[in-house]
Amino acid sequence: MQNQTTAHILMIRPVRFGFNEQTATSNAFQNQAFGKETQASSQEIALKEFDEMVAQLRKAGVDIIVIEDTPNPHTPDSIFPNNWISFHNDGTVMLYPMQAENRRLERREDIVDSLQEKFYVNKVIDLSSFEQEDKFLEGTGSMVLDRKNKIAYACISPRTHQEVLAEFALQTNYQIVAFEAVDENGKQIYHTNVLMCVGDMFSVVCLEAVPDLDERLQLRNSLESNGKRIVEITQAQMNQFAGNMLEVRSEKGDKMLVMSNAAYYSLTSSQIKILEDYCTIHHFDLSMIEGNGGGSARCMMAEVHLPLK
């Protein structure tokens, strides 16, 4: 059986991080006020946030594989690699179709090549041809994977298309649990990983973002029947990126839950207590990355589940 968590995490160190106009129409988490920051200052602050998170996770015993971004082509969202690539324990690498044209430039063959020095890659499945049909599936942003039970949870949005989901399921033998999810303004939530996280023994989820009561019940039942203790968060907590967390482990096997300061300080003491029953919480200041990029800690980490050489 596949582990839900891994100690090997790929992260992309930004070089020209900034507000991405191409993604702002479908990502309500991007803050237009941050978009007015100069490119230089947003890059400088985001780099400090990134480097601090990497340093602290390495200190905690996580194997962080840092790849430097390249200045050209300009990829303002390259800090979020989990959207264009995922790695699986059978040696499969999946590449995904991205909505924004400048995000398609983040796909880099050299990254896959460099990982093969340490891990086995048996095959690469490239779904990016769906971009020609304007059908998208942005990796583990669009899907939250229960790897142990081979279930992909996905809220349908402009970035998450049913047809590409079906192709993912066909290629990986995953079961899809799809649903509609909206924010408090009734706008479709752009990525599933801002409203839920699936850990080894728990799930953090904003059930109130799922308006259809049958779909909400199906989501709850699927999580509970697969052994997940549900920690329910509110829309207000989701807006602080409380759904955008990831359980990882150290190379010694210690479990930890990674999130931003905004996410952590939005949680109640009782929610924190439940989560601390399962893992140690590590949280970081990611305010520039969150405000400018509309993504948080989970989006910055692509879990490498490939077999080690």
Short mmCIF file of C-alpha atoms in Angstrom, two decimals:
data_model
loop_
_atom_site.label_atom_id
_atom_site.label_comp_id
_atom_site.label_asym_id
_atom_site.label_seq_id
_atom_site.Cartn_x
_atom_site.Cartn_y
_atom_site.Cartn_z
CA MET A 1 0.00 0.00 0.00
CA GLN A 2 1.22 3.49 -0.80
CA ASN A 3 2.10 5.85 2.05
CA GLN A 4 0.08 9.04 2.29
CA THR A 5 3.14 11.06 3.24
CA THR A 6 6.75 11.33 2.08
CA ALA A 7 9.96 12.86 3.41
CA HIS A 8 11.02 13.97 -0.10
CA ILE A 9 9.67 17.33 -1.23
CA LEU A 10 10.43 19.25 -4.43
CA MET A 11 10.38 23.06 -4.14
CA ILE A 12 11.18 25.70 -6.78
CA ARG A 13 13.20 28.71 -5.59
CA PRO A 14 11.70 31.80 -7.23
CA VAL A 15 13.70 34.24 -9.31
CA ARG A 16 10.99 36.56 -10.72
CA PHE A 17 8.04 35.94 -8.40
CA GLY A 18 5.17 38.38 -8.80
CA PHE A 19 1.46 38.99 -9.23
CA ASN A 20 0.20 36.95 -12.19
CA GLU A 21 -2.50 38.81 -14.13
CA GLN A 22 -3.23 35.67 -16.15
CA THR A 23 -4.40 33.71 -13.10
CA ALA A 24 -6.17 36.48 -11.18
CA THR A 25 -9.54 36.11 -12.95
CA SER A 26 -10.11 32.59 -11.56
CA ASN A 27 -8.15 32.89 -8.29
CA ALA A 28 -10.04 34.98 -5.73
CA PHE A 29 -7.22 34.39 -3.21
CA GLN A 30 -4.88 36.70 -5.12
CA ASN A 31 -4.88 40.14 -3.54
CA GLN A 32 -4.93 43.04 -6.02
CA ALA A 33 -3.28 45.27 -3.41
CA PHE A 34 -0.26 43.00 -3.45
CA GLY A 35 -0.25 43.26 -7.24
CA LYS A 36 0.72 46.91 -6.85
CA GLU A 37 3.96 45.93 -5.10
CA THR A 38 7.00 46.45 -7.31
CA GLN A 39 8.34 43.29 -8.92
CA ALA A 40 11.68 43.66 -7.13
CA SER A 41 10.23 43.98 -3.62
CA SER A 42 7.72 41.13 -4.04
CA GLN A 43 10.51 38.85 -5.32
CA GLU A 44 12.84 39.85 -2.50
CA ILE A 45 10.26 39.27 0.24
CA ALA A 46 8.96 36.03 -1.31
CA LEU A 47 12.52 34.71 -1.54
CA LYS A 48 13.08 35.36 2.18
CA GLU A 49 9.82 33.57 3.02
CA PHE A 50 10.77 30.65 0.78
CA ASP A 51 14.32 30.29 2.15
CA GLU A 52 13.12 30.40 5.76
CA MET A 53 10.53 27.68 5.13
CA VAL A 54 13.13 25.47 3.43
CA ALA A 55 15.67 26.01 6.23
CA GLN A 56 13.17 25.14 8.97
CA LEU A 57 11.85 22.03 7.20
CA ARG A 58 15.37 20.78 6.57
CA LYS A 59 16.17 21.38 10.24
CA ALA A 60 13.13 19.23 11.10
CA GLY A 61 14.55 16.39 8.99
CA VAL A 62 12.59 16.73 5.73
CA ASP A 63 14.51 16.10 2.49
CA ILE A 64 13.83 19.31 0.55
CA ILE A 65 15.00 19.17 -3.07
CA VAL A 66 15.36 22.80 -4.17
CA ILE A 67 15.49 23.61 -7.88
CA GLU A 68 16.39 27.15 -8.92
CA ASP A 69 13.92 28.85 -11.23
CA THR A 70 15.30 30.48 -14.38
CA PRO A 71 14.88 34.21 -15.14
CA ASN A 72 13.59 33.43 -18.62
CA PRO A 73 10.96 32.64 -19.61
CA HIS A 74 9.18 34.71 -16.95
CA THR A 75 7.15 32.34 -14.75
CA PRO A 76 5.73 34.40 -11.83
CA ASP A 77 4.05 31.33 -10.25
CA SER A 78 6.92 28.84 -10.54
CA ILE A 79 7.02 28.71 -6.72
CA PHE A 80 3.90 26.46 -6.95
CA PRO A 81 5.23 23.31 -8.71
CA ASN A 82 2.51 20.97 -7.43
CA ASN A 83 0.18 22.28 -10.15
CA TRP A 84 2.16 21.04 -13.16
CA ILE A 85 3.72 17.82 -11.88
CA SER A 86 3.05 14.93 -9.49
CA PHE A 87 5.13 11.90 -8.53
CA HIS A 88 3.82 8.44 -7.68
CA ASN A 89 5.17 5.41 -5.87
CA ASP A 90 5.11 3.16 -8.96
CA GLY A 91 7.66 5.46 -10.63
CA THR A 92 5.09 7.45 -12.62
CA VAL A 93 5.51 11.16 -13.25
CA MET A 94 2.35 13.03 -14.30
CA LEU A 95 2.40 16.34 -16.19
CA TYR A 96 -0.76 18.45 -16.21
CA PRO A 97 -2.62 20.93 -18.45
CA MET A 98 -2.48 24.47 -17.06
CA GLN A 99 -5.00 27.23 -17.67
CA ALA A 100 -2.66 30.25 -17.75
CA GLU A 101 -0.32 30.32 -20.74
CA ASN A 102 2.59 31.62 -18.69
CA ARG A 103 2.15 28.76 -16.21
CA ARG A 104 2.61 26.20 -19.01
CA LEU A 105 6.19 27.47 -19.25
CA GLU A 106 6.87 26.06 -15.75
CA ARG A 107 6.99 22.47 -17.09
CA ARG A 108 10.68 21.60 -17.24
CA GLU A 109 12.06 18.33 -18.52
CA ASP A 110 15.40 19.03 -16.81
CA ILE A 111 13.70 18.83 -13.40
CA VAL A 112 12.46 15.30 -14.16
CA ASP A 113 15.93 14.40 -15.46
CA SER A 114 17.67 15.69 -12.33
CA LEU A 115 15.37 13.71 -10.05
CA GLN A 116 16.37 10.51 -11.86
CA GLU A 117 19.79 10.74 -10.22
CA LYS A 118 18.14 9.85 -6.91
CA PHE A 119 14.79 8.25 -7.82
CA TYR A 120 13.44 5.71 -10.31
CA VAL A 121 11.19 7.12 -13.03
CA ASN A 122 9.43 4.34 -14.95
CA LYS A 123 7.15 6.45 -17.13
CA VAL A 124 6.00 10.00 -17.76
CA ILE A 125 2.28 10.54 -18.49
CA ASP A 126 1.75 13.92 -20.13
CA LEU A 127 -1.82 15.26 -20.04
CA SER A 128 -0.85 18.72 -21.27
CA SER A 129 -2.34 18.15 -24.75
CA PHE A 130 -5.75 18.89 -23.17
CA GLU A 131 -4.66 22.56 -23.19
CA GLN A 132 -5.46 22.61 -26.92
CA GLU A 133 -9.11 21.91 -25.99
CA ASP A 134 -9.14 24.44 -23.11
CA LYS A 135 -9.54 21.61 -20.60
CA PHE A 136 -7.38 21.79 -17.51
CA LEU A 137 -6.35 19.81 -14.44
CA GLU A 138 -3.79 21.57 -12.30
CA GLY A 139 -2.18 18.66 -10.50
CA THR A 140 -2.49 18.38 -6.75
CA GLY A 141 -4.02 21.84 -6.70
CA SER A 142 -7.03 20.61 -8.67
CA MET A 143 -7.01 17.28 -6.85
CA VAL A 144 -6.37 16.38 -3.23
CA LEU A 145 -5.12 12.82 -3.25
CA ASP A 146 -5.81 10.16 -0.68
CA ARG A 147 -2.86 8.13 -1.91
CA LYS A 148 -3.38 5.29 0.54
CA ASN A 149 -6.93 4.62 -0.68
CA LYS A 150 -6.40 5.86 -4.26
CA ILE A 151 -9.11 8.54 -4.13
CA ALA A 152 -8.83 11.93 -5.82
CA TYR A 153 -11.05 14.65 -4.34
CA ALA A 154 -11.75 17.45 -6.82
CA CYS A 155 -13.94 20.55 -6.90
CA ILE A 156 -14.93 21.41 -10.46
CA SER A 157 -13.74 24.85 -11.61
CA PRO A 158 -12.29 26.58 -14.69
CA ARG A 159 -9.03 24.85 -13.74
CA THR A 160 -10.45 21.38 -13.07
CA HIS A 161 -12.27 19.68 -15.95
CA GLN A 162 -14.27 16.46 -15.59
CA GLU A 163 -12.84 14.96 -18.79
CA VAL A 164 -9.22 15.39 -17.69
CA LEU A 165 -10.15 14.04 -14.25
CA ALA A 166 -11.52 10.94 -15.97
CA GLU A 167 -8.28 10.53 -17.91
CA PHE A 168 -6.26 10.85 -14.69
CA ALA A 169 -8.44 8.15 -13.11
CA LEU A 170 -7.98 5.88 -16.13
CA GLN A 171 -4.20 6.28 -16.09
CA THR A 172 -3.75 5.87 -12.32
CA ASN A 173 -6.67 3.65 -11.24
CA TYR A 174 -7.84 6.33 -8.80
CA GLN A 175 -11.50 6.81 -7.84
CA ILE A 176 -12.76 10.38 -8.35
CA VAL A 177 -14.94 12.17 -5.79
CA ALA A 178 -15.97 15.36 -7.60
CA PHE A 179 -18.15 18.18 -6.31
CA GLU A 180 -18.93 21.87 -6.71
CA ALA A 181 -17.45 24.29 -4.17
CA VAL A 182 -17.93 28.04 -3.86
CA ASP A 183 -16.68 30.86 -1.68
CA GLU A 184 -18.93 33.18 0.36
CA ASN A 185 -19.55 35.26 -2.79
CA GLY A 186 -20.76 32.23 -4.73
CA LYS A 187 -17.64 32.10 -6.91
CA GLN A 188 -16.23 28.68 -7.79
CA ILE A 189 -13.17 27.84 -5.70
CA TYR A 190 -10.27 27.62 -8.11
CA HIS A 191 -8.34 24.74 -6.50
CA THR A 192 -9.46 21.89 -4.25
CA ASN A 193 -6.35 22.20 -2.09
CA VAL A 194 -7.44 25.54 -0.66
CA LEU A 195 -10.56 24.00 0.86
CA MET A 196 -9.23 20.63 2.03
CA CYS A 197 -6.19 18.65 3.08
CA VAL A 198 -6.04 14.87 3.45
CA GLY A 199 -3.53 13.54 5.93
CA ASP A 200 -2.70 10.01 6.94
CA MET A 201 -5.39 9.79 9.66
CA PHE A 202 -7.26 13.08 9.37
CA SER A 203 -8.75 15.56 6.92
CA VAL A 204 -9.09 19.32 7.25
CA VAL A 205 -12.05 20.38 5.10
CA CYS A 206 -14.39 23.32 4.56
CA LEU A 207 -17.65 21.41 4.11
CA GLU A 208 -19.70 24.60 4.17
CA ALA A 209 -18.07 25.56 0.83
CA VAL A 210 -19.93 22.62 -0.79
CA PRO A 211 -23.48 23.96 -1.32
CA ASP A 212 -25.12 20.78 -2.60
CA LEU A 213 -26.06 18.81 0.52
CA ASP A 214 -25.85 15.44 -1.26
CA GLU A 215 -22.34 16.22 -2.50
CA ARG A 216 -21.38 17.46 0.95
CA LEU A 217 -22.60 14.21 2.51
CA GLN A 218 -20.81 12.15 -0.13
CA LEU A 219 -17.57 14.01 0.61
CA ARG A 220 -17.94 13.56 4.37
CA ASN A 221 -18.84 9.87 4.02
CA SER A 222 -15.91 9.18 1.71
CA LEU A 223 -13.45 10.75 4.15
CA GLU A 224 -14.90 9.05 7.23
CA SER A 225 -15.30 5.63 5.62
CA ASN A 226 -11.63 5.76 4.65
CA GLY A 227 -10.54 6.34 8.22
CA LYS A 228 -10.07 10.11 8.26
CA ARG A 229 -11.01 12.13 11.31
CA ILE A 230 -12.61 15.31 9.97
CA VAL A 231 -11.49 18.70 11.25
CA GLU A 232 -14.06 21.06 9.81
CA ILE A 233 -13.01 24.65 9.00
CA THR A 234 -15.15 27.69 8.18
CA GLN A 235 -15.14 29.81 5.02
CA ALA A 236 -13.31 32.52 7.01
CA GLN A 237 -10.60 30.04 8.01
CA MET A 238 -10.36 28.78 4.43
CA ASN A 239 -9.76 32.38 3.32
CA GLN A 240 -6.72 32.36 5.63
CA PHE A 241 -5.44 29.25 3.79
CA ALA A 242 -6.36 26.88 6.62
CA GLY A 243 -7.25 24.22 4.02
CA ASN A 244 -3.91 24.64 2.24
CA MET A 245 -1.71 22.47 4.42
CA LEU A 246 0.27 19.30 3.78
CA GLU A 247 1.29 16.44 6.03
CA VAL A 248 4.91 15.40 5.43
CA ARG A 249 7.39 13.38 7.44
CA SER A 250 11.03 13.55 8.38
CA GLU A 251 13.49 11.00 7.08
CA LYS A 252 13.28 9.40 10.55
CA GLY A 253 9.50 9.05 10.12
CA ASP A 254 8.29 11.92 12.34
CA LYS A 255 4.95 13.26 11.06
CA MET A 256 4.48 16.99 10.64
CA LEU A 257 1.81 19.27 9.26
CA VAL A 258 3.07 22.26 7.25
CA MET A 259 1.05 25.46 6.91
CA SER A 260 1.38 29.25 6.91
CA ASN A 261 1.16 31.56 9.92
CA ALA A 262 -2.14 32.88 8.54
CA ALA A 263 -3.58 29.36 8.47
CA TYR A 264 -2.25 28.48 11.93
CA TYR A 265 -3.51 31.61 13.68
CA SER A 266 -6.96 31.21 12.10
CA LEU A 267 -7.40 27.80 13.77
CA THR A 268 -9.12 27.40 17.13
CA SER A 269 -7.28 25.86 20.06
CA SER A 270 -9.47 22.76 19.85
CA GLN A 271 -8.70 22.31 16.13
CA ILE A 272 -4.98 22.66 16.84
CA LYS A 273 -5.23 20.14 19.67
CA ILE A 274 -6.87 17.54 17.37
CA LEU A 275 -4.22 18.06 14.65
CA GLU A 276 -1.42 17.81 17.22
CA ASP A 277 -2.71 14.34 18.15
CA TYR A 278 -1.50 13.23 14.71
CA CYS A 279 1.57 15.33 13.96
CA THR A 280 3.75 18.27 14.91
CA ILE A 281 2.64 21.57 13.36
CA HIS A 282 5.19 23.71 11.53
CA HIS A 283 4.03 27.14 10.34
CA PHE A 284 5.75 29.96 8.48
CA ASP A 285 5.22 33.57 7.44
CA LEU A 286 4.16 33.33 3.79
CA SER A 287 2.17 36.56 3.59
CA MET A 288 3.80 37.88 0.40
CA ILE A 289 3.54 34.52 -1.36
CA GLU A 290 -0.09 34.15 -0.28
CA GLY A 291 -1.15 37.69 -1.12
CA ASN A 292 0.63 37.95 -4.43
CA GLY A 293 0.38 34.36 -5.60
CA GLY A 294 -2.95 33.27 -4.15
CA GLY A 295 -1.42 30.02 -2.91
CA SER A 296 0.16 28.93 0.35
CA ALA A 297 2.37 26.29 1.95
CA ARG A 298 0.81 23.24 0.33
CA CYS A 299 1.05 24.74 -3.17
CA MET A 300 4.79 25.25 -2.71
CA MET A 301 5.49 21.55 -2.13
CA ALA A 302 5.41 18.77 -4.72
CA GLU A 303 5.71 15.45 -2.86
CA VAL A 304 8.19 13.05 -4.46
CA HIS A 305 6.74 9.55 -3.92
CA LEU A 306 9.03 7.96 -6.53
CA PRO A 307 11.05 4.88 -5.44
CA LEU A 308 14.53 5.73 -4.17
CA LYS A 309 17.49 4.27 -6.03
#
